[in-house]
Coordinates of C-alpha atoms in Angstrom, one line a residue:
M3 CA 0.0 0.0 0.0
R4 CA 1.3 3.4 -0.9
R5 CA 2.0 5.6 2.1
R6 CA 0.1 8.9 1.9
R7 CA 2.1 12.0 2.6
P8 CA 0.6 14.7 4.8
R9 CA -0.2 17.8 2.8
S10 CA 2.2 19.9 4.8
R11 CA 5.2 19.2 6.9
S12 CA 4.1 21.3 9.8
S13 CA 1.0 23.2 10.8
A14 CA 0.9 26.5 12.6
P15 CA 4.3 26.1 14.2
A16 CA 5.4 28.3 17.1
P17 CA 7.3 31.5 16.2
D18 CA 10.5 29.9 17.3
G19 CA 9.8 26.7 15.4
A20 CA 9.3 24.5 18.4
A21 CA 7.8 21.0 17.8
Y22 CA 6.9 18.2 20.2
V23 CA 7.5 14.5 20.0
C24 CA 5.6 12.6 22.7
F25 CA 6.2 9.0 23.6
A26 CA 2.8 8.1 24.9
A27 CA 2.0 5.3 27.4
Q28 CA -1.1 4.3 25.4
D29 CA -2.2 3.6 21.9
W30 CA -4.3 6.4 20.3
W31 CA -6.2 3.9 18.2
Y32 CA -7.2 1.4 20.9
H33 CA -7.0 3.1 24.3
N34 CA -9.2 5.8 25.9
R35 CA -8.2 9.1 24.5
A36 CA -8.8 10.8 27.8
H37 CA -5.3 9.9 29.0
S38 CA -3.2 12.9 30.0
D39 CA -0.5 12.6 27.3
F40 CA -3.1 12.6 24.5
Q41 CA -5.1 15.5 26.0
L42 CA -2.0 17.6 26.6
M43 CA -0.6 17.0 23.1
R44 CA -4.0 17.8 21.5
S45 CA -3.9 21.2 23.3
V46 CA -0.2 21.8 22.4
A47 CA -1.0 21.0 18.8
R48 CA -3.2 24.1 18.5
D49 CA 0.0 26.2 17.8
R50 CA 2.8 23.6 17.7
T51 CA 3.6 20.7 15.4
V52 CA 3.1 17.5 17.4
L53 CA 4.0 13.9 16.8
V54 CA 2.6 11.3 19.2
V55 CA 4.4 8.0 19.2
N56 CA 2.0 5.3 20.3
S57 CA 3.2 3.2 23.2
I58 CA 6.1 0.9 22.4
G59 CA 5.1 -1.4 25.3
M60 CA 6.2 -2.1 28.8
R61 CA 5.0 -5.6 29.7
M62 CA 7.1 -8.7 29.6
P63 CA 4.6 -11.5 28.8
R64 CA 5.0 -14.3 31.3
P65 CA 3.4 -17.8 30.9
G66 CA 0.6 -18.3 33.3
V67 CA 0.5 -14.7 34.4
S68 CA 0.0 -12.5 31.2
T69 CA -3.5 -12.1 29.9
H70 CA -4.9 -11.3 26.5
V71 CA -1.4 -11.6 24.8
T72 CA -2.9 -12.5 21.4
R73 CA -5.4 -9.7 21.5
R74 CA -2.7 -7.1 22.5
L75 CA -0.5 -8.4 19.7
T76 CA -3.3 -8.2 17.1
R77 CA -4.2 -4.6 18.2
K78 CA -0.5 -3.5 18.0
L79 CA -0.2 -4.9 14.5
G80 CA -3.4 -3.1 13.5
S81 CA -2.1 0.1 15.0
V82 CA 1.3 -0.2 13.1
A83 CA -0.6 -0.7 9.9
R84 CA -2.1 2.7 10.1
L85 CA 1.4 4.2 9.6
V86 CA 1.4 8.0 10.1
R87 CA -2.0 9.8 10.3
R88 CA -3.6 13.1 11.3
P89 CA -6.6 11.8 13.1
L90 CA -8.2 15.2 14.0
P91 CA -9.3 17.3 11.1
D92 CA -9.5 20.4 13.2
L93 CA -5.9 19.9 14.3
P94 CA -3.7 19.5 11.2
G95 CA -0.6 19.8 13.3
F96 CA -1.4 16.7 15.3
H97 CA 0.2 13.5 14.0
V98 CA 0.2 9.9 15.3
V99 CA 2.6 7.1 14.5
S100 CA 2.8 3.5 15.6
P101 CA 6.4 2.2 15.2
L102 CA 6.8 -1.6 15.0
P103 CA 8.9 -2.6 18.1
L104 CA 11.1 -5.6 18.4
P105 CA 11.1 -7.6 21.6
F106 CA 12.3 -4.9 24.0
Y107 CA 13.1 -7.0 27.0
G108 CA 15.7 -9.6 27.8
S109 CA 19.4 -8.7 27.7
P110 CA 20.6 -5.0 27.5
R111 CA 21.9 -5.8 24.0
A112 CA 18.5 -6.9 22.8
R113 CA 17.0 -3.7 24.3
R114 CA 19.5 -1.5 22.5
V115 CA 18.8 -3.3 19.1
G116 CA 15.1 -2.9 19.6
A117 CA 15.6 0.8 20.5
R118 CA 17.6 1.4 17.3
V119 CA 14.8 -0.1 15.2
V120 CA 12.1 2.1 16.9
R121 CA 14.4 5.2 16.8
A122 CA 14.9 4.8 13.0
Q123 CA 11.2 4.7 12.4
V124 CA 10.6 7.8 14.6
R125 CA 13.4 9.7 13.0
A126 CA 12.1 8.9 9.5
T127 CA 8.7 10.2 10.5
M128 CA 10.2 13.4 12.1
W129 CA 12.1 14.0 8.9
W130 CA 8.9 13.5 6.9
L131 CA 7.1 16.1 9.0
G132 CA 10.0 18.6 9.0
I133 CA 10.7 18.1 12.7
R134 CA 14.4 18.6 13.5
E135 CA 15.1 19.5 17.1
P136 CA 11.9 18.9 19.1
V137 CA 10.9 19.0 22.7
V138 CA 10.7 15.3 23.6
V139 CA 8.1 14.3 26.1
V140 CA 8.4 10.8 27.6
T141 CA 5.6 9.2 29.5
V142 CA 6.4 5.5 29.1
P143 CA 9.9 4.8 30.6
T144 CA 10.8 2.2 28.0
A145 CA 11.2 5.0 25.5
W146 CA 14.4 6.1 27.3
E147 CA 16.4 3.7 25.3
V148 CA 15.0 5.3 22.1
V149 CA 15.3 9.0 23.0
R150 CA 18.7 8.8 24.7
P151 CA 20.8 9.8 21.6
M152 CA 18.2 11.8 19.9
R153 CA 18.8 15.4 19.1
R154 CA 16.4 17.5 21.0
R155 CA 15.6 21.0 22.3
S156 CA 14.7 19.6 25.8
L157 CA 13.6 16.4 27.5
V158 CA 10.5 16.3 29.6
F159 CA 9.6 13.3 31.8
N160 CA 5.9 13.2 32.1
R161 CA 5.8 11.3 35.4
S162 CA 2.1 10.3 35.2
D163 CA 2.5 7.1 37.1
R164 CA 5.0 4.8 38.9
H165 CA 5.4 2.5 35.9
S166 CA 7.7 0.1 37.7
A167 CA 4.7 -0.9 39.8
F168 CA 2.8 -2.0 36.7
P169 CA 1.9 -5.7 36.5
E170 CA 3.9 -7.8 34.1
A171 CA 6.6 -5.2 34.0
D172 CA 10.2 -6.1 34.5
T173 CA 10.4 -4.1 37.7
A174 CA 14.2 -3.8 37.9
T175 CA 14.6 -2.8 34.3
I176 CA 11.7 -0.2 34.4
E177 CA 13.1 1.2 37.7
A178 CA 16.5 1.7 36.1
M179 CA 14.9 3.5 33.1
E180 CA 12.9 5.7 35.4
A181 CA 16.1 6.6 37.3
D182 CA 17.9 7.4 34.1
L183 CA 15.0 9.7 33.0
L184 CA 15.0 11.4 36.4
R185 CA 18.7 12.2 36.1
S186 CA 18.6 13.2 32.4
A187 CA 15.3 15.1 32.0
D188 CA 15.4 18.9 31.8
H189 CA 12.0 19.0 33.4
V190 CA 10.0 16.4 35.4
L191 CA 6.2 16.9 35.6
Y192 CA 4.3 15.1 38.3
V193 CA 0.5 14.5 38.8
S194 CA 1.1 12.9 42.2
R195 CA 2.4 15.1 45.1
S196 CA 3.4 12.0 47.0
L197 CA 5.6 10.7 44.2
M198 CA 7.0 14.2 43.7
R199 CA 8.0 14.4 47.4
E200 CA 9.5 10.9 47.2
E201 CA 11.6 11.7 44.2
S202 CA 12.5 15.3 45.1
P203 CA 16.1 14.3 46.0
A204 CA 16.6 13.1 42.4
A205 CA 14.5 15.7 40.5
G206 CA 15.3 18.8 42.6
A207 CA 14.3 22.1 41.0
R208 CA 13.5 20.3 37.8
G209 CA 10.4 18.7 39.4
H210 CA 7.1 20.5 38.9
F211 CA 3.5 19.5 39.9
L212 CA 1.1 19.6 37.0
D213 CA -2.3 18.4 38.0
H214 CA -4.5 16.6 35.5
G215 CA -7.0 18.6 33.5
V216 CA -10.5 17.9 32.3
D217 CA -12.3 18.5 29.0
V218 CA -15.1 20.6 30.6
G219 CA -16.8 21.2 27.2
H220 CA -17.0 17.4 26.6
F221 CA -17.9 16.4 30.1
R222 CA -21.2 18.2 30.6
R223 CA -24.4 16.7 31.8
R224 CA -26.6 15.3 29.0
P225 CA -30.4 15.3 29.2
R226 CA -32.1 11.9 29.5
E227 CA -33.1 11.8 25.8
E228 CA -29.4 11.8 24.9
W229 CA -28.5 8.9 27.1
P230 CA -27.6 5.7 25.2
A231 CA -30.5 3.2 25.2
D232 CA -28.5 0.4 26.9
V233 CA -28.1 2.5 30.0
R234 CA -31.4 4.6 29.8
D235 CA -33.5 1.4 29.9
L236 CA -31.9 0.1 33.1
P237 CA -33.9 0.5 36.2
G238 CA -32.8 3.1 38.7
P239 CA -31.2 4.1 40.9
R240 CA -27.9 3.6 38.9
V241 CA -24.5 3.4 40.5
G242 CA -21.8 3.6 37.8
F243 CA -18.2 3.4 36.9
Y244 CA -16.6 4.0 33.5
G245 CA -13.0 3.3 32.5
A246 CA -10.6 0.4 32.3
L247 CA -11.7 -2.5 34.5
D248 CA -8.1 -3.6 35.2
D249 CA -7.5 -6.3 37.8
F250 CA -4.5 -4.4 39.2
V251 CA -6.5 -1.2 39.8
V252 CA -10.2 -2.0 40.4
D253 CA -11.3 -3.7 43.6
F254 CA -13.7 -6.3 42.1
D255 CA -14.4 -7.8 45.5
L256 CA -15.7 -4.4 46.6
L257 CA -17.9 -4.2 43.5
E258 CA -19.3 -7.6 44.2
R259 CA -20.1 -6.7 47.7
L260 CA -21.8 -3.5 46.5
A261 CA -23.9 -5.6 44.2
A262 CA -24.8 -8.1 46.9
E263 CA -25.7 -5.6 49.6
L264 CA -27.6 -3.2 47.3
P265 CA -29.7 -5.5 45.1
E266 CA -32.2 -2.7 44.4
V267 CA -29.5 -0.7 42.7
S268 CA -28.3 -1.1 39.1
L269 CA -24.5 -1.4 39.1
V270 CA -23.4 -0.1 35.7
L271 CA -19.9 -0.9 34.5
V272 CA -18.7 0.7 31.3
G273 CA -15.3 -0.2 30.0
D274 CA -13.0 -2.9 28.7
A275 CA -12.0 -5.6 31.2
N276 CA -9.0 -7.9 31.7
H277 CA -10.7 -9.5 34.7
P278 CA -13.2 -12.4 34.5
M279 CA -16.5 -10.6 34.5
D280 CA -18.5 -13.8 34.7
R281 CA -18.1 -13.6 38.5
F282 CA -21.1 -11.1 38.3
D283 CA -23.4 -13.4 36.4
R284 CA -25.3 -14.3 39.5
Y285 CA -26.1 -10.7 40.2
P286 CA -29.0 -9.6 38.0
N287 CA -28.4 -6.0 39.1
V288 CA -24.9 -5.8 37.6
H289 CA -24.7 -4.5 34.0
W290 CA -21.4 -4.7 32.3
L291 CA -21.8 -2.8 29.0
G292 CA -18.2 -3.2 27.7
R293 CA -16.0 -0.6 26.1
R294 CA -17.7 2.5 24.7
P295 CA -16.0 5.2 22.6
Y296 CA -14.7 8.3 24.4
E297 CA -17.2 10.5 22.5
S298 CA -20.2 8.7 24.2
I299 CA -18.8 8.5 27.8
P300 CA -20.4 11.8 29.1
A301 CA -23.8 10.5 28.0
Y302 CA -23.3 7.3 29.9
G303 CA -22.0 9.1 32.9
S304 CA -25.0 11.4 32.8
A305 CA -27.2 8.4 33.6
F306 CA -25.4 7.7 36.9
D307 CA -27.1 8.7 40.1
V308 CA -23.8 8.0 41.9
A309 CA -20.4 7.6 40.4
V310 CA -17.8 5.3 42.2
M311 CA -14.1 4.9 42.2
P312 CA -13.5 1.5 43.8
W313 CA -9.7 1.3 43.8
Q314 CA -7.4 -1.3 45.3
D315 CA -4.9 -0.2 48.0
N316 CA -1.6 -0.8 46.2
E317 CA 1.5 1.1 45.1
W318 CA 0.1 2.0 41.8
I319 CA -2.9 3.7 43.3
T320 CA -0.8 5.3 46.0
H321 CA 0.9 7.4 43.3
A322 CA -2.1 7.8 41.0
N323 CA -4.3 10.7 40.2
P324 CA -7.3 9.4 38.3
I325 CA -8.5 11.7 35.6
K326 CA -12.0 10.4 35.9
L327 CA -12.4 12.2 39.3
K328 CA -12.5 15.6 37.6
E329 CA -14.7 14.1 34.8
Y330 CA -17.2 12.9 37.3
L331 CA -17.2 16.3 39.0
A332 CA -17.5 18.1 35.6
L333 CA -20.7 16.1 35.1
G334 CA -22.0 17.3 38.4
L335 CA -22.1 13.7 39.8
P336 CA -21.9 12.8 43.4
V337 CA -18.8 10.6 43.9
V338 CA -17.9 7.8 46.4
S339 CA -14.3 6.7 46.4
T340 CA -11.9 4.5 48.3
D341 CA -9.1 6.6 49.7
F342 CA -5.9 7.6 47.9
A343 CA -3.4 10.5 48.4
E344 CA -4.6 12.9 45.7
L345 CA -8.1 12.9 47.2
A346 CA -6.9 15.3 50.0
G347 CA -8.1 18.4 48.1
Y348 CA -11.5 17.0 47.2
R349 CA -13.0 15.8 50.5
D350 CA -15.5 18.6 50.5
R351 CA -17.0 17.2 47.3
V352 CA -16.3 13.5 47.5
R353 CA -17.4 10.9 50.0
V354 CA -14.4 8.8 51.0
A355 CA -14.5 5.3 52.4
S356 CA -11.7 3.4 54.1
T357 CA -13.3 0.0 54.4
P358 CA -15.8 -2.1 52.3
E359 CA -18.5 -1.5 55.0
E360 CA -17.9 2.3 54.8
F361 CA -18.0 2.2 51.0
V362 CA -21.4 0.4 50.8
E363 CA -22.8 2.8 53.4
A364 CA -21.4 5.8 51.6
V365 CA -23.1 4.8 48.4
R366 CA -26.4 4.1 50.2
R367 CA -26.2 7.5 52.0
T368 CA -25.3 9.4 48.8
L369 CA -28.3 7.8 46.9
A370 CA -30.4 9.3 49.7
D371 CA -28.9 12.8 49.9
D372 CA -27.0 13.4 46.6
G373 CA -23.7 13.6 48.5
P374 CA -21.7 16.7 49.6
S375 CA -22.1 19.9 47.7
T376 CA -24.4 20.4 44.7
P377 CA -24.2 19.4 41.0
E378 CA -23.6 23.1 40.1
L379 CA -20.8 23.6 42.7
R380 CA -19.2 20.2 41.8
R381 CA -19.0 21.3 38.2
A382 CA -17.9 24.8 39.0
S383 CA -15.0 23.4 41.1
V384 CA -13.2 22.0 38.0
L385 CA -14.1 24.7 35.4
G386 CA -10.6 26.2 35.9
C387 CA -8.9 22.9 35.2
S388 CA -9.0 22.8 31.4
W389 CA -6.4 20.8 29.4
D390 CA -5.6 24.0 27.5
S391 CA -4.4 25.6 30.8
R392 CA -2.4 22.5 31.7
A393 CA -0.8 22.4 28.3
A394 CA 0.1 26.1 28.5
T395 CA 2.0 25.3 31.7
L396 CA 3.7 22.3 30.1
V397 CA 4.9 24.4 27.2
E398 CA 6.1 27.1 29.5
R399 CA 8.2 24.6 31.5
A400 CA 9.3 22.5 28.5
E401 CA 10.7 25.5 26.5
A402 CA 12.4 27.1 29.5
A403 CA 16.0 26.5 30.3
R404 CA 16.9 23.6 32.5
P405 CA 17.1 24.8 36.2
G406 CA 20.6 25.1 37.4

């Protein structure tokens, strides 16, 4: 198939010619596009040329442990086949590429060879787009081997999560890459204050807190007639969750307890799952609707009477800052959540539970009184948190000199 060349090499570049290459932690074509690196780069692309490099992977498949390996491989090959595209007609400066990675794990030599292969593909795409000395933004640590020798204006480590705590990751290898990035980055951006404090000896003055944003225009309450039929037709009240139903993040035991103790409630789960969902087959009030496109998520969320965040208590969540919290609030929804560090500034708007018993009781209570605050105040509390404002801060940091 003949590769189609973009009509222009760059679109509305900054006056100084700055361009951005972002090594994302997800795949634009198959993952939720609400992730922070995608949202930030979309905003940056309003007046910069941006190339998003889809995730080059971080998991080391292990027999008996890894799940959905074939599906992940098939999706990756499908993503690679899309070559270089401009997926957003209103943002002609926003480009996405999916390089074909070689096995990235194993010996250091194998990693270096794999990095060269990916780097060659990225460099070819950069040349094609007229990108010569970009700001390089790294979210996924495995990209360090790729970007290390690349010519760049600056290097930004987007420290969105502690990736070494990711299941199936080669912990020692990922920790070493994270450490290299912390030492080498000109700027380190954190969404977790606890992780920023923990790594302050390494990051020093290069570390900055950059909270997640929210697409306040997209996440607005929809009237009932705009709700999708598969959720509109469910009996109320509806307690809901949307997002990835990952077994290393979501507390499925807690969800099952919620279903068992509140049989009069429809528990609505919207999202892809890597956990056996047949455990809920015996609960007629549990409705797993599967993955839905990002564009329809606000309409699903609008049908919830209470939104929940049932997280596990583990290292990943300790250093997490879930984007969906601000999305729920932008929809005006009352929220019940298990506790985690970044909730500290939201306790006036969110009911927080420390035990399963407290969680069930908090949901029951919120169904009765609509939770703390009001829908209008909940939404108003996040109106100043747009992704455009977050991206402006990122650009300001990324294009500034490295702190001494």
